[in-house]
Amino acid sequence: MTDSTTQSPSLALAVDLGGTKVEAALVTDQGVVLPGTRHRSPTGPGRTSDELQAAVDEVVTATLATLPADATLIGVGIGSAGPVDEVNGLVSPLNMPVWRDYPLRDRVAQHVPAGVPVTLRMDGLAITLAEHWVGAAQGSDHVMGMIVSTGVGGGLILHGRTVSGPTGNAGHIGHVECGGFDDPCACGGTGCLEAVASGPKTVAWAQRQGFTGTTGEELAAAYAAGDEVAVAAVQRSGRALGQAIAAATSLVDLEVVAIGGGFSHVSPDLFEYARQAVAERAEFPFVTKVRIVPTGLSQDGPLIGAAALVHRADVLR
C-alpha cells in the first residue's frame, strides 16, 4: 500500500555554462546532485554558436531523460559565465566570443514544460548561493563566492540576500583591477584579477619566465616540488586574489569569501598568499576580519549553485 502522505521529490534542473564545459543535472531540495543525472559537454572559444547550442541541448535533454517518474520538476536554474543580461535572459561569456546577447534562457526553456520557471544568473552569483546554502559560508550573511578556474568569477550576498545589480553582473570581481600588475585583459582593462590569477593566465605568466609545463596540474606539481618559477607564479596569483578581496571587503564589508574552481586547488598556499595581502590593510580591522576559505562544496558546487536559483529563490533579490 502506498503511503498517501508521501510527497513526490521536488527537483531542479541545474545548468552550468562555463569556459570549458556545460553541465546539467537534477538537484534535490537538500542540495544533492541526483546520481546518474549529470551530463557534460565541452564548450570553449573555438566552438561555433551552433556547436555551443548543440552542447547545451545535449546535456539538458540527456538530464531531463533521467527525471524519475515520481518526481516533480519545479524549476530550471542556469548559472552562466558573464556578462549576462539577467532581465532578458541573455549571455555574453567573455571566453565565448560567438555568443553576444545570446538568448540562453529562452533556448533552455524550450526543453521544459510550459509553466516551469527558468531562472538565469551569473555563475558567480549561483556559486555564492550554494556556499551560503550548503557550503563554507553557512551562517554568514555578508558573503562573496568566487570561482578561480579558466576565468575568475564572483557573486555577492549582503544582509542575507543576493545582490546582482540592474543588469545581473554585480560581483564580477574577475574584472577588478589589481595594483602593480600590467597584464592586459580580454575585457579591455589592464591588471584585472582574471588576467593575473586565472589558471591559464598564471600558467602563461610562468611560461614567460621559463616554465615548460602547459597546464595548471603541471604547475601544481612543480610548485609542490619547489620549482622557483612555479612558486613565484602561485605567489603572484595569490597576492592578486588578496588585493581584490581586500578591495571588495573595503567596499561592502564582507565576512567570508569562499573560493572554488579548478585552479583554486593548485596549492593550499594560494589562500595563504591571499590572506597575507589582505593582512596588509592593518589599519582597517573591518577589512582584515574577512575569512578566506576553500569551497565547502564538492565539484558539484556550480550545479548546486544553479539549482539554488530554484530551491533558494526566496534569497534572490
C-alpha positions as a printed NumPy array, in Angstrom:
array([[  0.   ,   0.   ,   0.   ],
       [  1.281,   3.454,  -0.89 ],
       [  1.528,   5.96 ,   1.953],
       [ -0.799,   8.815,   0.959],
       [  1.373,  11.266,   2.918],
       [  4.43 ,  10.555,   0.78 ],
       [  5.247,  13.503,  -1.457],
       [  6.976,  13.236,  -4.795],
       [ 10.518,  14.639,  -4.702],
       [ 10.884,  18.228,  -5.886],
       [ 13.838,  18.553,  -8.242],
       [ 15.537,  21.408, -10.023],
       [ 17.225,  21.103, -13.392],
       [ 20.609,  22.781, -12.908],
       [ 22.64 ,  24.033, -15.878],
       [ 26.162,  25.414, -15.526],
       [ 27.767,  27.089, -18.546],
       [ 31.491,  27.784, -18.278],
       [ 34.527,  28.485, -20.39 ],
       [ 35.457,  24.834, -20.921],
       [ 32.234,  22.865, -20.461],
       [ 28.493,  22.961, -19.945],
       [ 26.921,  20.621, -17.41 ],
       [ 23.417,  19.736, -16.35 ],
       [ 21.995,  17.622, -13.531],
       [ 18.934,  17.172, -11.355],
       [ 19.375,  18.508,  -7.817],
       [ 17.229,  17.877,  -4.73 ],
       [ 15.899,  20.485,  -2.314],
       [ 18.7  ,  19.422,   0.052],
       [ 21.384,  20.485,  -2.418],
       [ 22.289,  16.969,  -3.519],
       [ 23.037,  16.129,  -7.157],
       [ 20.901,  13.124,  -8.028],
       [ 23.187,  10.215,  -9.005],
       [ 23.071,   9.246, -12.653],
       [ 21.609,  12.568, -13.853],
       [ 24.792,  14.557, -14.507],
       [ 25.885,  15.17 , -18.096],
       [ 28.559,  17.405, -19.602],
       [ 29.785,  18.58 , -22.985],
       [ 32.754,  20.765, -23.995],
       [ 32.42 ,  24.462, -24.8  ],
       [ 35.305,  26.92 , -25.308],
       [ 36.327,  29.803, -27.586],
       [ 36.868,  27.549, -30.607],
       [ 33.241,  26.446, -30.846],
       [ 30.728,  27.932, -33.248],
       [ 27.418,  29.273, -31.987],
       [ 25.596,  26.213, -33.317],
       [ 28.1  ,  23.891, -31.633],
       [ 27.664,  25.665, -28.308],
       [ 23.896,  25.442, -28.52 ],
       [ 24.116,  21.783, -29.509],
       [ 26.23 ,  21.147, -26.403],
       [ 23.626,  22.84 , -24.202],
       [ 20.773,  20.96 , -25.879],
       [ 22.629,  17.672, -25.457],
       [ 23.174,  17.945, -21.701],
       [ 19.736,  19.38 , -20.978],
       [ 17.845,  16.714, -22.904],
       [ 20.024,  13.909, -21.52 ],
       [ 19.42 ,  15.085, -17.975],
       [ 15.677,  15.566, -18.433],
       [ 15.505,  11.994, -19.692],
       [ 16.646,  10.859, -16.233],
       [ 13.82 ,  12.617, -14.361],
       [ 12.249,   9.96 , -12.099],
       [  8.631,   9.168, -12.851],
       [  7.583,  10.072,  -9.294],
       [  9.468,  13.401,  -9.22 ],
       [  8.284,  16.944,  -9.889],
       [ 10.436,  19.357, -11.882],
       [  9.82 ,  22.647, -10.063],
       [ 12.199,  24.869, -11.998],
       [ 15.353,  25.343, -14.034],
       [ 18.369,  27.272, -12.791],
       [ 21.1  ,  28.411, -15.174],
       [ 24.446,  29.706, -13.95 ],
       [ 26.408,  31.226, -16.831],
       [ 29.798,  32.79 , -17.285],
       [ 29.304,  36.52 , -17.708],
       [ 28.488,  39.127, -18.598],
       [ 24.776,  38.367, -18.538],
       [ 21.562,  40.297, -19.076],
       [ 19.517,  38.99 , -16.189],
       [ 16.261,  40.703, -17.157],
       [ 16.178,  39.394, -20.725],
       [ 17.937,  36.07 , -20.122],
       [ 20.875,  36.828, -22.43 ],
       [ 24.506,  35.747, -22.06 ],
       [ 27.762,  37.147, -23.486],
       [ 30.517,  34.942, -21.981],
       [ 33.859,  36.675, -22.376],
       [ 35.589,  33.426, -23.384],
       [ 32.915,  32.515, -25.968],
       [ 33.032,  35.419, -28.414],
       [ 30.454,  33.93 , -30.803],
       [ 27.785,  34.385, -28.141],
       [ 26.907,  38.02 , -27.568],
       [ 23.452,  38.749, -26.137],
       [ 22.586,  35.114, -26.78 ],
       [ 19.072,  34.114, -25.583],
       [ 20.203,  31.148, -23.497],
       [ 17.332,  31.27 , -21.011],
       [ 14.689,  31.038, -23.722],
       [ 16.554,  28.317, -25.603],
       [ 16.723,  26.152, -22.481],
       [ 13.065,  26.915, -21.703],
       [ 12.09 ,  25.256, -24.984],
       [ 13.084,  21.894, -23.478],
       [ 10.846,  22.022, -20.399],
       [  7.055,  22.002, -19.984],
       [  5.225,  25.303, -20.158],
       [  4.878,  26.886, -16.75 ],
       [  8.163,  25.566, -15.358],
       [ 10.128,  28.689, -14.371],
       [ 13.617,  29.191, -15.814],
       [ 15.986,  31.493, -13.9  ],
       [ 19.331,  32.691, -15.271],
       [ 22.037,  34.388, -13.232],
       [ 25.783,  34.849, -13.484],
       [ 27.656,  31.717, -12.391],
       [ 29.469,  33.585,  -9.627],
       [ 26.173,  34.525,  -8.014],
       [ 24.975,  30.927,  -8.287],
       [ 28.079,  29.555,  -6.579],
       [ 27.708,  32.15 ,  -3.823],
       [ 24.162,  30.936,  -3.212],
       [ 25.445,  27.376,  -2.966],
       [ 28.154,  28.294,  -0.433],
       [ 25.587,  30.21 ,   1.632],
       [ 23.106,  27.306,   1.437],
       [ 25.177,  24.153,   1.999],
       [ 28.833,  25.225,   1.734],
       [ 31.575,  27.093,   3.556],
       [ 29.565,  30.293,   4.082],
       [ 26.681,  28.798,   6.052],
       [ 25.722,  31.084,   8.919],
       [ 27.155,  34.246,   7.348],
       [ 25.023,  36.842,   5.617],
       [ 27.755,  39.004,   4.018],
       [ 29.428,  36.648,   1.585],
       [ 31.361,  36.575,  -1.653],
       [ 31.72 ,  33.313,  -3.525],
       [ 34.488,  33.015,  -6.089],
       [ 35.441,  30.671,  -8.894],
       [ 39.116,  30.593,  -9.882],
       [ 39.404,  28.437, -12.969],
       [ 39.531,  29.214, -16.704],
       [ 38.293,  32.632, -15.623],
       [ 37.629,  34.298, -12.29 ],
       [ 34.003,  34.822, -11.319],
       [ 32.234,  36.012,  -8.212],
       [ 28.94 ,  36.872,  -6.611],
       [ 27.601,  38.667,  -3.554],
       [ 25.152,  38.046,  -0.759],
       [ 24.641,  41.033,   1.558],
       [ 22.255,  41.106,   4.519],
       [ 21.294,  37.55 ,   3.577],
       [ 20.061,  38.414,   0.08 ],
       [ 21.729,  38.187,  -3.3  ],
       [ 22.98 ,  41.358,  -4.955],
       [ 23.003,  41.223,  -8.748],
       [ 22.589,  44.865,  -9.767],
       [ 20.45 ,  46.271, -12.593],
       [ 21.957,  44.018, -15.278],
       [ 22.882,  40.933, -13.238],
       [ 26.646,  41.466, -13.215],
       [ 27.338,  42.689,  -9.678],
       [ 30.151,  40.709,  -8.078],
       [ 32.163,  40.415, -11.304],
       [ 35.364,  40.518,  -9.275],
       [ 37.447,  38.922, -12.012],
       [ 37.478,  42.322, -13.678],
       [ 38.534,  44.39 , -10.695],
       [ 41.984,  45.804, -11.442],
       [ 44.776,  44.888,  -9.021],
       [ 47.603,  47.331,  -8.246],
       [ 51.093,  46.533,  -9.503],
       [ 50.043,  44.3  , -12.387],
       [ 50.062,  45.301, -16.063],
       [ 48.637,  42.135, -17.64 ],
       [ 46.199,  43.004, -20.455],
       [ 42.701,  41.621, -20.026],
       [ 40.238,  40.483, -22.68 ],
       [ 37.672,  42.88 , -21.235],
       [ 39.858,  45.829, -22.248],
       [ 41.244,  46.534, -18.794],
       [ 44.797,  46.176, -17.508],
       [ 45.779,  44.186, -14.448],
       [ 42.338,  42.651, -13.954],
       [ 42.25 ,  39.802, -11.455],
       [ 41.243,  37.307, -14.148],
       [ 44.17 ,  38.376, -16.351],
       [ 46.575,  37.737, -13.473],
       [ 45.183,  34.897, -11.358],
       [ 43.096,  32.588, -13.547],
       [ 44.585,  29.174, -14.231],
       [ 45.519,  29.744, -17.896],
       [ 46.907,  33.224, -17.235],
       [ 49.015,  32.034, -14.303],
       [ 50.454,  29.223, -16.422],
       [ 51.116,  31.659, -19.279],
       [ 52.991,  34.021, -16.941],
       [ 55.079,  31.109, -15.648],
       [ 55.868,  30.06 , -19.215],
       [ 57.188,  33.542, -19.93 ],
       [ 59.556,  33.032, -17.009],
       [ 60.811,  29.695, -18.384],
       [ 58.265,  27.168, -17.084],
       [ 57.92 ,  24.326, -19.592],
       [ 54.58 ,  22.921, -18.457],
       [ 51.262,  23.709, -20.1  ],
       [ 48.551,  23.013, -17.505],
       [ 47.518,  24.048, -14.037],
       [ 48.08 ,  20.48 , -12.88 ],
       [ 51.678,  20.607, -14.07 ],
       [ 52.156,  23.95 , -12.366],
       [ 50.771,  22.497,  -9.134],
       [ 53.214,  19.579,  -9.317],
       [ 56.115,  21.948,  -9.991],
       [ 55.049,  24.129,  -7.056],
       [ 54.926,  21.11 ,  -4.742],
       [ 58.442,  20.182,  -5.907],
       [ 59.71 ,  23.667,  -5.039],
       [ 60.259,  24.934,  -8.59 ],
       [ 61.167,  28.628,  -8.234],
       [ 59.13 ,  29.827, -11.196],
       [ 56.07 ,  27.854, -10.122],
       [ 56.365,  29.231,  -6.596],
       [ 56.632,  32.784,  -7.928],
       [ 53.608,  32.24 , -10.18 ],
       [ 51.39 ,  30.969,  -7.371],
       [ 52.572,  33.742,  -5.044],
       [ 51.747,  36.317,  -7.706],
       [ 48.264,  34.964,  -8.272],
       [ 47.593,  34.673,  -4.552],
       [ 48.646,  38.271,  -3.995],
       [ 46.306,  39.467,  -6.737],
       [ 43.467,  37.487,  -5.194],
       [ 44.13 ,  39.052,  -1.813],
       [ 44.272,  42.556,  -3.247],
       [ 40.926,  42.112,  -4.993],
       [ 39.32 ,  40.583,  -1.905],
       [ 40.618,  43.409,   0.284],
       [ 39.198,  45.955,  -2.147],
       [ 35.83 ,  44.196,  -2.236],
       [ 35.722,  43.974,   1.549],
       [ 36.571,  47.666,   1.835],
       [ 33.602,  48.361,  -0.395],
       [ 30.896,  46.071,   1.022],
       [ 32.206,  44.803,   4.407],
       [ 32.383,  41.062,   3.735],
       [ 32.55 ,  38.405,   6.441],
       [ 33.676,  35.438,   4.376],
       [ 34.971,  34.728,   0.879],
       [ 34.636,  31.1  ,  -0.256],
       [ 36.788,  30.142,  -3.236],
       [ 36.341,  27.145,  -5.506],
       [ 37.175,  26.256,  -9.1  ],
       [ 39.873,  24.051, -10.574],
       [ 42.827,  26.407, -10.177],
       [ 41.973,  27.133,  -6.531],
       [ 43.381,  23.665,  -5.84 ],
       [ 46.847,  24.496,  -7.231],
       [ 48.11 ,  24.658,  -3.627],
       [ 46.681,  25.486,  -0.184],
       [ 49.375,  28.173,  -0.128],
       [ 47.37 ,  30.149,  -2.701],
       [ 44.969,  31.027,   0.122],
       [ 47.82 ,  31.965,   2.454],
       [ 49.271,  34.391,  -0.083],
       [ 45.824,  35.952,  -0.47 ],
       [ 45.414,  36.256,   3.309],
       [ 48.83 ,  37.899,   3.585],
       [ 47.82 ,  40.545,   1.053],
       [ 44.616,  41.26 ,   2.984],
       [ 46.55 ,  41.474,   6.264],
       [ 48.485,  44.458,   4.909],
       [ 45.339,  46.568,   5.471],
       [ 46.311,  46.587,   9.149],
       [ 44.627,  49.9  ,   9.96 ],
       [ 41.29 ,  48.592,   8.73 ],
       [ 40.194,  45.74 ,  11.022],
       [ 36.849,  45.621,   9.204],
       [ 38.86 ,  44.501,   6.155],
       [ 41.338,  42.176,   7.853],
       [ 38.489,  40.356,   9.603],
       [ 37.358,  38.746,   6.338],
       [ 37.842,  34.991,   6.253],
       [ 39.182,  33.495,   3.009],
       [ 38.263,  29.813,   2.878],
       [ 38.203,  26.98 ,   0.364],
       [ 34.834,  25.973,  -1.003],
       [ 32.796,  23.726,   1.244],
       [ 31.369,  22.   ,  -1.805],
       [ 32.495,  19.169,  -3.995],
       [ 32.981,  19.508,  -7.742],
       [ 29.173,  19.6  ,  -7.835],
       [ 29.286,  23.165,  -6.474],
       [ 28.402,  25.027,  -9.701],
       [ 25.442,  22.702, -10.299],
       [ 24.264,  23.062,  -6.705],
       [ 24.522,  26.807,  -7.207],
       [ 22.407,  26.714, -10.35 ],
       [ 19.827,  24.618,  -8.511],
       [ 19.858,  27.11 ,  -5.625],
       [ 18.361,  29.632,  -8.044],
       [ 15.271,  27.444,  -7.839],
       [ 15.4  ,  25.932,  -4.353],
       [ 16.566,  29.159,  -2.678],
       [ 14.547,  31.58 ,  -4.76 ],
       [ 13.46 ,  33.357,  -1.572],
       [ 17.038,  34.666,  -1.174],
       [ 17.145,  36.151,  -4.675],
       [ 16.758,  39.887,  -4.985]])
